[in-house]
mmCIF file with all atom_site columns, C-alpha atoms in Angstrom:
data_model
loop_
_atom_site.group_PDB
_atom_site.id
_atom_site.type_symbol
_atom_site.label_atom_id
_atom_site.label_alt_id
_atom_site.label_comp_id
_atom_site.label_asym_id
_atom_site.label_entity_id
_atom_site.label_seq_id
_atom_site.pdbx_PDB_ins_code
_atom_site.Cartn_x
_atom_site.Cartn_y
_atom_site.Cartn_z
_atom_site.occupancy
_atom_site.B_iso_or_equiv
_atom_site.pdbx_formal_charge
_atom_site.auth_seq_id
_atom_site.auth_comp_id
_atom_site.auth_asym_id
_atom_site.auth_atom_id
_atom_site.pdbx_PDB_model_num
ATOM 1  C CA . MET A 1 1  ? 120.067 87.125  62.401 1.00 36.00 ? 6  MET A CA 1
ATOM 2  C CA . ARG A 1 2  ? 117.433 90.106  63.055 1.00 36.00 ? 7  ARG A CA 1
ATOM 3  C CA . LEU A 1 3  ? 119.543 92.795  65.349 1.00 35.00 ? 8  LEU A CA 1
ATOM 4  C CA . LEU A 1 4  ? 117.130 95.535  65.272 1.00 35.00 ? 9  LEU A CA 1
ATOM 5  C CA . THR A 1 5  ? 114.128 93.918  66.342 1.00 36.00 ? 10 THR A CA 1
ATOM 6  C CA . TRP A 1 6  ? 112.531 95.948  68.943 1.00 42.00 ? 11 TRP A CA 1
ATOM 7  C CA . VAL A 1 7  ? 109.211 94.678  70.965 1.00 45.00 ? 12 VAL A CA 1
ATOM 8  C CA . ALA A 1 8  ? 107.274 97.124  73.002 1.00 50.00 ? 13 ALA A CA 1
ATOM 9  C CA . ILE A 1 9  ? 106.323 95.830  76.546 1.00 53.00 ? 14 ILE A CA 1
ATOM 10 C CA . TYR A 1 10 ? 103.761 97.640  78.574 1.00 52.00 ? 15 TYR A CA 1
ATOM 11 C CA . ILE A 1 11 ? 103.892 97.290  82.429 1.00 53.00 ? 16 ILE A CA 1
ATOM 12 C CA . ARG A 1 12 ? 101.023 97.316  84.264 1.00 55.00 ? 17 ARG A CA 1
ATOM 13 C CA . ALA A 1 13 ? 101.576 97.411  88.063 1.00 54.00 ? 18 ALA A CA 1
ATOM 14 C CA . CYS A 1 14 ? 98.505  96.214  90.355 1.00 54.00 ? 19 CYS A CA 1
ATOM 15 C CA . ALA A 1 15 ? 98.970  96.213  94.247 1.00 50.00 ? 20 ALA A CA 1
ATOM 16 C CA . GLN A 1 16 ? 96.497  96.774  97.286 1.00 49.00 ? 21 GLN A CA 1
ATOM 17 C CA . ARG A 1 17 ? 98.745  99.892  98.260 1.00 49.00 ? 22 ARG A CA 1
ATOM 18 C CA . GLN A 1 18 ? 98.346  103.117 96.714 1.00 47.00 ? 23 GLN A CA 1
ATOM 19 C CA . LEU A 1 19 ? 101.110 103.554 93.624 1.00 51.00 ? 24 LEU A CA 1
ATOM 20 C CA . HIS A 1 20 ? 102.014 106.401 92.121 1.00 54.00 ? 25 HIS A CA 1
ATOM 21 C CA . LEU A 1 21 ? 102.515 105.600 88.128 1.00 56.00 ? 26 LEU A CA 1
ATOM 22 C CA . PRO A 1 22 ? 102.690 107.990 85.421 1.00 59.00 ? 27 PRO A CA 1
ATOM 23 C CA . SER A 1 23 ? 99.483  108.960 83.427 1.00 65.00 ? 28 SER A CA 1
ATOM 24 C CA . LYS A 1 24 ? 100.927 106.923 80.291 1.00 73.00 ? 29 LYS A CA 1
ATOM 25 C CA . THR A 1 25 ? 101.711 103.333 80.628 1.00 75.00 ? 30 THR A CA 1
ATOM 26 C CA . PRO A 1 26 ? 105.323 102.538 81.224 1.00 78.00 ? 31 PRO A CA 1
ATOM 27 C CA . GLU A 1 27 ? 106.729 100.871 77.711 1.00 80.00 ? 32 GLU A CA 1
ATOM 28 C CA . VAL A 1 28 ? 109.899 98.971  77.487 1.00 83.00 ? 33 VAL A CA 1
ATOM 29 C CA . CYS A 1 29 ? 111.900 98.041  74.456 1.00 83.00 ? 34 CYS A CA 1
ATOM 30 C CA . ILE A 1 30 ? 113.031 94.324  74.000 1.00 84.00 ? 35 ILE A CA 1
ATOM 31 C CA . ARG A 1 31 ? 115.134 92.143  71.245 1.00 83.00 ? 36 ARG A CA 1
ATOM 32 C CA . PRO A 1 32 ? 114.848 88.704  70.594 1.00 84.00 ? 37 PRO A CA 1
ATOM 33 C CA . GLU A 1 33 ? 117.718 86.599  72.294 1.00 77.00 ? 38 GLU A CA 1
ATOM 34 C CA . LEU A 1 34 ? 118.381 89.475  74.869 1.00 81.00 ? 39 LEU A CA 1
ATOM 35 C CA . SER A 1 35 ? 117.412 89.563  78.284 1.00 86.00 ? 40 SER A CA 1
ATOM 36 C CA . LEU A 1 36 ? 115.282 92.382  79.840 1.00 88.00 ? 41 LEU A CA 1
ATOM 37 C CA . THR A 1 37 ? 115.373 92.440  83.803 1.00 89.00 ? 42 THR A CA 1
ATOM 38 C CA . LEU A 1 38 ? 112.780 94.636  85.955 1.00 88.00 ? 43 LEU A CA 1
ATOM 39 C CA . CYS A 1 39 ? 114.047 95.098  89.294 1.00 87.00 ? 44 CYS A CA 1
ATOM 40 C CA . PHE A 1 40 ? 111.121 96.403  91.746 1.00 85.00 ? 45 PHE A CA 1
ATOM 41 C CA . ASP A 1 41 ? 111.291 98.336  95.204 1.00 84.00 ? 46 ASP A CA 1
ATOM 42 C CA . ALA A 1 42 ? 108.750 95.622  96.353 1.00 85.00 ? 47 ALA A CA 1
ATOM 43 C CA . LYS A 1 43 ? 108.374 91.788  96.694 1.00 89.00 ? 48 LYS A CA 1
ATOM 44 C CA . LEU A 1 44 ? 106.536 90.685  93.530 1.00 87.00 ? 49 LEU A CA 1
ATOM 45 C CA . ALA A 1 45 ? 103.429 88.315  94.191 1.00 89.00 ? 50 ALA A CA 1
ATOM 46 C CA . ARG A 1 46 ? 103.258 87.080  90.414 1.00 88.00 ? 51 ARG A CA 1
ATOM 47 C CA . VAL A 1 47 ? 102.982 88.344  86.908 1.00 88.00 ? 52 VAL A CA 1
ATOM 48 C CA . GLU A 1 48 ? 100.946 88.142  83.842 1.00 88.00 ? 53 GLU A CA 1
ATOM 49 C CA . VAL A 1 49 ? 102.337 87.803  80.419 1.00 89.00 ? 54 VAL A CA 1
ATOM 50 C CA . GLU A 1 50 ? 100.031 88.484  77.675 1.00 88.00 ? 55 GLU A CA 1
ATOM 51 C CA . GLY A 1 51 ? 101.537 86.209  74.815 1.00 86.00 ? 56 GLY A CA 1
ATOM 52 C CA . ARG A 1 52 ? 103.748 84.149  76.926 1.00 88.00 ? 57 ARG A CA 1
ATOM 53 C CA . GLU A 1 53 ? 104.647 82.035  73.822 1.00 90.00 ? 58 GLU A CA 1
ATOM 54 C CA . TRP A 1 54 ? 106.741 84.954  72.202 1.00 89.00 ? 59 TRP A CA 1
ATOM 55 C CA . PHE A 1 55 ? 109.231 84.375  75.346 1.00 91.00 ? 60 PHE A CA 1
ATOM 56 C CA . ARG A 1 56 ? 111.896 81.811  75.699 1.00 92.00 ? 61 ARG A CA 1
ATOM 57 C CA . ARG A 1 57 ? 112.064 82.577  79.718 1.00 93.00 ? 62 ARG A CA 1
ATOM 58 C CA . VAL A 1 58 ? 109.616 84.338  82.046 1.00 93.00 ? 63 VAL A CA 1
ATOM 59 C CA . LYS A 1 59 ? 111.339 84.396  85.426 1.00 94.00 ? 64 LYS A CA 1
ATOM 60 C CA . LEU A 1 60 ? 109.651 85.913  88.782 1.00 93.00 ? 65 LEU A CA 1
ATOM 61 C CA . VAL A 1 61 ? 112.249 86.088  91.826 1.00 94.00 ? 66 VAL A CA 1
ATOM 62 C CA . ASP A 1 62 ? 111.437 88.051  94.822 1.00 94.00 ? 67 ASP A CA 1
ATOM 63 C CA . ASP A 1 63 ? 111.518 91.712  93.443 1.00 89.00 ? 68 ASP A CA 1
ATOM 64 C CA . THR A 1 64 ? 112.723 90.587  89.918 1.00 91.00 ? 69 THR A CA 1
ATOM 65 C CA . LEU A 1 65 ? 111.301 89.737  86.578 1.00 91.00 ? 70 LEU A CA 1
ATOM 66 C CA . THR A 1 66 ? 113.458 88.632  83.820 1.00 93.00 ? 71 THR A CA 1
ATOM 67 C CA . LEU A 1 67 ? 112.301 88.274  80.249 1.00 91.00 ? 72 LEU A CA 1
ATOM 68 C CA . VAL A 1 68 ? 114.105 86.684  77.362 1.00 91.00 ? 73 VAL A CA 1
ATOM 69 C CA . ALA A 1 69 ? 112.158 87.358  74.059 1.00 89.00 ? 74 ALA A CA 1
ATOM 70 C CA . SER A 1 70 ? 112.273 84.440  71.340 1.00 90.00 ? 75 SER A CA 1
ATOM 71 C CA . GLU A 1 71 ? 112.312 84.709  67.615 1.00 88.00 ? 76 GLU A CA 1
ATOM 72 C CA . ALA A 1 72 ? 108.706 84.336  67.572 1.00 87.00 ? 77 ALA A CA 1
ATOM 73 C CA . LEU A 1 73 ? 108.259 88.291  68.130 1.00 83.00 ? 78 LEU A CA 1
ATOM 74 C CA . HIS A 1 74 ? 107.787 90.841  65.150 1.00 81.00 ? 79 HIS A CA 1
ATOM 75 C CA . ASP A 1 75 ? 108.723 94.547  64.946 1.00 78.00 ? 80 ASP A CA 1
ATOM 76 C CA . GLY A 1 76 ? 106.480 96.609  66.446 1.00 80.00 ? 81 GLY A CA 1
ATOM 77 C CA . GLU A 1 77 ? 104.276 94.110  68.588 1.00 84.00 ? 82 GLU A CA 1
ATOM 78 C CA . ARG A 1 78 ? 103.042 95.321  72.123 1.00 84.00 ? 83 ARG A CA 1
ATOM 79 C CA . VAL A 1 79 ? 102.842 92.748  75.147 1.00 87.00 ? 84 VAL A CA 1
ATOM 80 C CA . PRO A 1 80 ? 101.285 93.632  77.829 1.00 86.00 ? 85 PRO A CA 1
ATOM 81 C CA . VAL A 1 81 ? 102.693 92.490  81.089 1.00 87.00 ? 86 VAL A CA 1
ATOM 82 C CA . THR A 1 82 ? 101.049 93.027  84.515 1.00 85.00 ? 87 THR A CA 1
ATOM 83 C CA . VAL A 1 83 ? 102.868 92.560  87.817 1.00 85.00 ? 88 VAL A CA 1
ATOM 84 C CA . TYR A 1 84 ? 101.337 92.224  91.043 1.00 86.00 ? 89 TYR A CA 1
ATOM 85 C CA . PHE A 1 85 ? 102.748 92.898  94.556 1.00 82.00 ? 90 PHE A CA 1
#
């Protein structure tokens, strides 16, 4: 069991309204078999996850995105995730 495997996920927000994002793309880390829940202040229209096969679960409900990584992810992987409002 790998306990210290962390994978970076890049979050990109796309909307038809003006967003104030940092100059650097936000990055969060996730570990296989643990969930990552991201809550936004607006309802999400859809999400695109590059490398969807690396996740056991990708669930979008209203303003919340939940990701559960699988063991297929490797240390240091970068997985772009784009959310649309």
